[in-house]
Short mmCIF file of C-alpha atoms in Angstrom, two decimals:
data_model
loop_
_atom_site.label_atom_id
_atom_site.label_comp_id
_atom_site.label_asym_id
_atom_site.label_seq_id
_atom_site.Cartn_x
_atom_site.Cartn_y
_atom_site.Cartn_z
CA MET A 185 60.76 -63.46 -181.38
CA ALA A 186 59.06 -62.07 -178.30
CA ASP A 187 57.89 -65.52 -177.20
CA GLU A 188 61.50 -66.76 -177.23
CA HIS A 189 62.70 -64.65 -174.27
CA VAL A 190 64.85 -66.56 -171.85
CA ARG A 191 63.52 -66.26 -168.31
CA VAL A 192 66.70 -66.38 -166.26
CA PRO A 193 64.93 -66.68 -162.87
CA ILE A 194 63.16 -69.84 -164.06
CA LEU A 195 66.38 -71.36 -165.37
CA ARG A 196 68.16 -70.49 -162.11
CA ARG A 197 65.33 -72.13 -160.11
CA LEU A 198 65.59 -75.21 -162.34
CA ALA A 199 69.36 -75.45 -161.80
CA GLU A 200 68.93 -75.02 -158.05
CA GLN A 201 66.27 -77.73 -157.95
CA ALA A 202 68.48 -80.04 -160.00
CA MET A 203 71.26 -79.54 -157.46
CA SER A 204 69.16 -79.93 -154.34
CA ASP A 205 66.27 -82.30 -155.12
CA PRO A 206 67.19 -85.99 -155.46
CA GLU A 207 63.63 -86.92 -156.52
CA PHE A 208 63.78 -84.43 -159.40
CA ARG A 209 67.17 -85.83 -160.44
CA ALA A 210 65.81 -89.38 -160.34
CA VAL A 211 63.13 -88.48 -162.88
CA ALA A 212 65.48 -86.29 -164.97
CA ARG A 213 68.02 -89.11 -165.08
CA THR A 214 65.70 -91.15 -167.30
CA ASN A 215 63.50 -88.48 -168.89
CA LEU A 216 64.36 -84.79 -168.66
CA ASP A 217 61.20 -83.64 -170.44
CA GLU A 218 59.02 -85.65 -168.07
CA ALA A 219 60.84 -84.14 -165.09
CA LEU A 220 60.34 -80.64 -166.45
CA THR A 221 56.61 -81.24 -166.98
CA THR A 222 56.08 -83.04 -163.67
CA TYR A 223 57.77 -80.26 -161.72
CA GLY A 224 55.97 -77.45 -163.52
CA TYR A 225 58.66 -76.10 -165.83
CA ASP A 226 57.01 -74.88 -169.02
CA LEU A 227 60.11 -73.87 -170.95
CA ASN A 228 59.94 -72.20 -174.33
CA PRO A 229 62.16 -73.57 -177.13
CA ALA A 230 65.00 -71.13 -176.43
CA GLU A 231 65.05 -72.02 -172.73
CA HIS A 232 64.85 -75.74 -173.46
CA ALA A 233 67.78 -75.46 -175.87
CA LEU A 234 69.84 -73.59 -173.26
CA VAL A 235 69.07 -76.25 -170.64
CA LEU A 236 70.19 -79.00 -173.00
CA ARG A 237 73.32 -77.06 -173.96
CA PHE A 238 74.16 -76.27 -170.32
CA ARG A 239 73.62 -79.89 -169.33
CA SER A 240 75.83 -81.09 -172.18
CA THR A 241 78.57 -78.60 -171.31
CA LEU A 242 78.57 -79.70 -167.68
CA GLU A 243 78.66 -83.37 -168.68
CA GLU A 244 81.70 -82.67 -170.87
CA ALA A 245 83.33 -81.03 -167.85
CA GLY A 246 82.49 -84.02 -165.67
CA VAL A 247 79.70 -82.27 -163.74
CA ASP A 248 76.05 -83.17 -164.24
CA LEU A 249 73.40 -81.21 -162.37
CA PHE A 250 70.68 -83.63 -163.39
CA LEU A 251 72.36 -87.00 -163.04
CA SER A 252 74.69 -86.62 -160.09
CA PRO A 253 73.22 -88.51 -157.13
CA GLU A 254 74.68 -86.07 -154.61
CA LEU A 255 75.46 -82.51 -155.52
CA SER A 256 75.27 -79.58 -153.17
CA MET A 257 77.21 -76.78 -154.84
CA ASP A 258 76.23 -73.21 -155.43
CA LEU A 259 75.43 -72.61 -159.11
CA ASN A 260 78.00 -69.81 -159.26
CA ALA A 261 80.68 -72.16 -157.92
CA LEU A 262 80.25 -74.44 -160.94
CA LEU A 263 81.38 -71.86 -163.45
CA GLU A 264 84.29 -69.49 -163.72
CA PRO A 265 83.38 -65.77 -163.75
CA ASP A 266 84.20 -65.47 -167.47
CA GLU A 267 81.87 -68.41 -168.20
CA LEU A 268 79.06 -66.70 -166.29
CA VAL A 269 79.63 -63.53 -168.32
CA SER A 270 79.56 -65.59 -171.53
CA ILE A 271 76.24 -67.21 -170.56
CA GLU A 272 74.77 -63.82 -169.63
CA ARG A 273 75.85 -62.41 -173.01
CA GLU A 274 74.28 -65.35 -174.85
CA VAL A 275 71.02 -64.92 -172.95
CA LYS A 276 70.97 -61.20 -173.78
CA ALA A 277 71.80 -61.92 -177.43
CA ARG A 278 68.81 -64.26 -177.58
CA GLY A 279 66.62 -61.46 -176.24
CA GLY A 280 66.41 -63.04 -172.81
CA GLY A 281 66.60 -61.82 -169.31
CA ALA A 282 62.91 -61.08 -168.88
CA ALA A 283 61.26 -62.51 -165.80
#
Protein backbone atom coordinates (compact mmCIF):
# COMPACT_ATOMS: atom_id res chain seq x y z
CA MET A 1 0.00 0.00 0.00
CA ALA A 2 2.50 2.60 -1.16
CA ASP A 3 -0.16 5.32 -1.27
CA GLU A 4 -0.96 4.68 2.40
CA HIS A 5 2.35 5.97 3.80
CA VAL A 6 1.95 8.17 6.83
CA ARG A 7 3.72 11.49 6.36
CA VAL A 8 4.82 12.30 9.90
CA PRO A 9 5.95 15.88 9.10
CA ILE A 10 2.47 16.72 7.82
CA LEU A 11 0.79 15.22 10.87
CA ARG A 12 3.20 17.10 13.15
CA ARG A 13 2.42 20.36 11.31
CA LEU A 14 -1.30 19.64 11.68
CA ALA A 15 -0.95 19.03 15.42
CA GLU A 16 1.10 22.20 15.83
CA GLN A 17 -1.48 24.23 13.92
CA ALA A 18 -4.27 22.74 16.01
CA MET A 19 -2.43 23.84 19.15
CA SER A 20 -1.53 27.33 18.00
CA ASP A 21 -4.23 28.53 15.58
CA PRO A 22 -7.58 29.48 17.16
CA GLU A 23 -9.18 30.06 13.74
CA PHE A 24 -8.28 26.53 12.65
CA ARG A 25 -9.71 25.16 15.91
CA ALA A 26 -12.92 27.13 15.40
CA VAL A 27 -13.50 25.42 12.06
CA ALA A 28 -12.33 22.00 13.31
CA ARG A 29 -14.66 22.27 16.29
CA THR A 30 -17.68 21.93 14.00
CA ASN A 31 -16.23 20.16 10.96
CA LEU A 32 -12.78 18.57 11.04
CA ASP A 33 -12.84 17.55 7.38
CA GLU A 34 -13.72 21.09 6.31
CA ALA A 35 -10.87 22.45 8.42
CA LEU A 36 -8.43 19.99 6.87
CA THR A 37 -9.52 20.95 3.35
CA THR A 38 -9.64 24.69 4.03
CA TYR A 39 -6.15 24.70 5.51
CA GLY A 40 -4.63 22.55 2.77
CA TYR A 41 -4.27 19.18 4.47
CA ASP A 42 -4.78 16.46 1.87
CA LEU A 43 -4.52 13.42 4.13
CA ASN A 44 -4.59 9.90 2.80
CA PRO A 45 -6.90 7.37 4.51
CA ALA A 46 -4.17 6.08 6.85
CA GLU A 47 -3.27 9.60 7.98
CA HIS A 48 -6.92 10.58 8.41
CA ALA A 49 -7.52 7.48 10.54
CA LEU A 50 -4.50 8.31 12.72
CA VAL A 51 -5.73 11.89 13.19
CA LEU A 52 -9.15 10.65 14.27
CA ARG A 53 -7.60 8.05 16.59
CA PHE A 54 -5.17 10.58 18.09
CA ARG A 55 -7.97 13.09 18.60
CA SER A 56 -10.15 10.45 20.26
CA THR A 57 -7.31 9.32 22.53
CA LEU A 58 -6.63 12.88 23.64
CA GLU A 59 -10.33 13.51 24.26
CA GLU A 60 -10.45 10.40 26.47
CA ALA A 61 -7.48 11.80 28.39
CA GLY A 62 -9.21 15.17 28.76
CA VAL A 63 -7.02 16.96 26.21
CA ASP A 64 -8.34 18.04 22.83
CA LEU A 65 -5.97 19.66 20.35
CA PHE A 66 -8.82 20.64 18.05
CA LEU A 67 -11.50 21.80 20.44
CA SER A 68 -9.62 23.44 23.28
CA PRO A 69 -10.06 27.22 23.01
CA GLU A 70 -6.63 27.91 24.47
CA LEU A 71 -3.82 25.42 24.23
CA SER A 72 -0.17 26.28 23.99
CA MET A 73 1.71 23.10 24.82
CA ASP A 74 4.52 21.42 22.99
CA LEU A 75 3.30 18.28 21.22
CA ASN A 76 5.92 16.19 23.01
CA ALA A 77 4.68 17.48 26.37
CA LEU A 78 1.25 15.97 25.72
CA LEU A 79 2.48 12.40 25.64
CA GLU A 80 4.70 10.28 27.82
CA PRO A 81 7.90 9.00 26.16
CA ASP A 82 6.54 5.44 25.97
CA GLU A 83 3.41 6.75 24.22
CA LEU A 84 5.56 8.56 21.65
CA VAL A 85 7.48 5.34 21.03
CA SER A 86 4.19 3.46 20.63
CA ILE A 87 2.92 5.99 18.06
CA GLU A 88 6.22 5.85 16.17
CA ARG A 89 6.01 2.04 16.08
CA GLU A 90 2.44 2.16 14.78
CA VAL A 91 3.42 4.63 12.06
CA LYS A 92 6.33 2.40 11.01
CA ALA A 93 4.09 -0.69 11.07
CA ARG A 94 1.70 1.08 8.70
CA GLY A 95 4.61 1.76 6.36
CA GLY A 96 4.76 5.41 7.33
CA GLY A 97 7.46 7.84 8.09
CA ALA A 98 7.99 9.06 4.54
CA ALA A 99 8.00 12.80 4.02
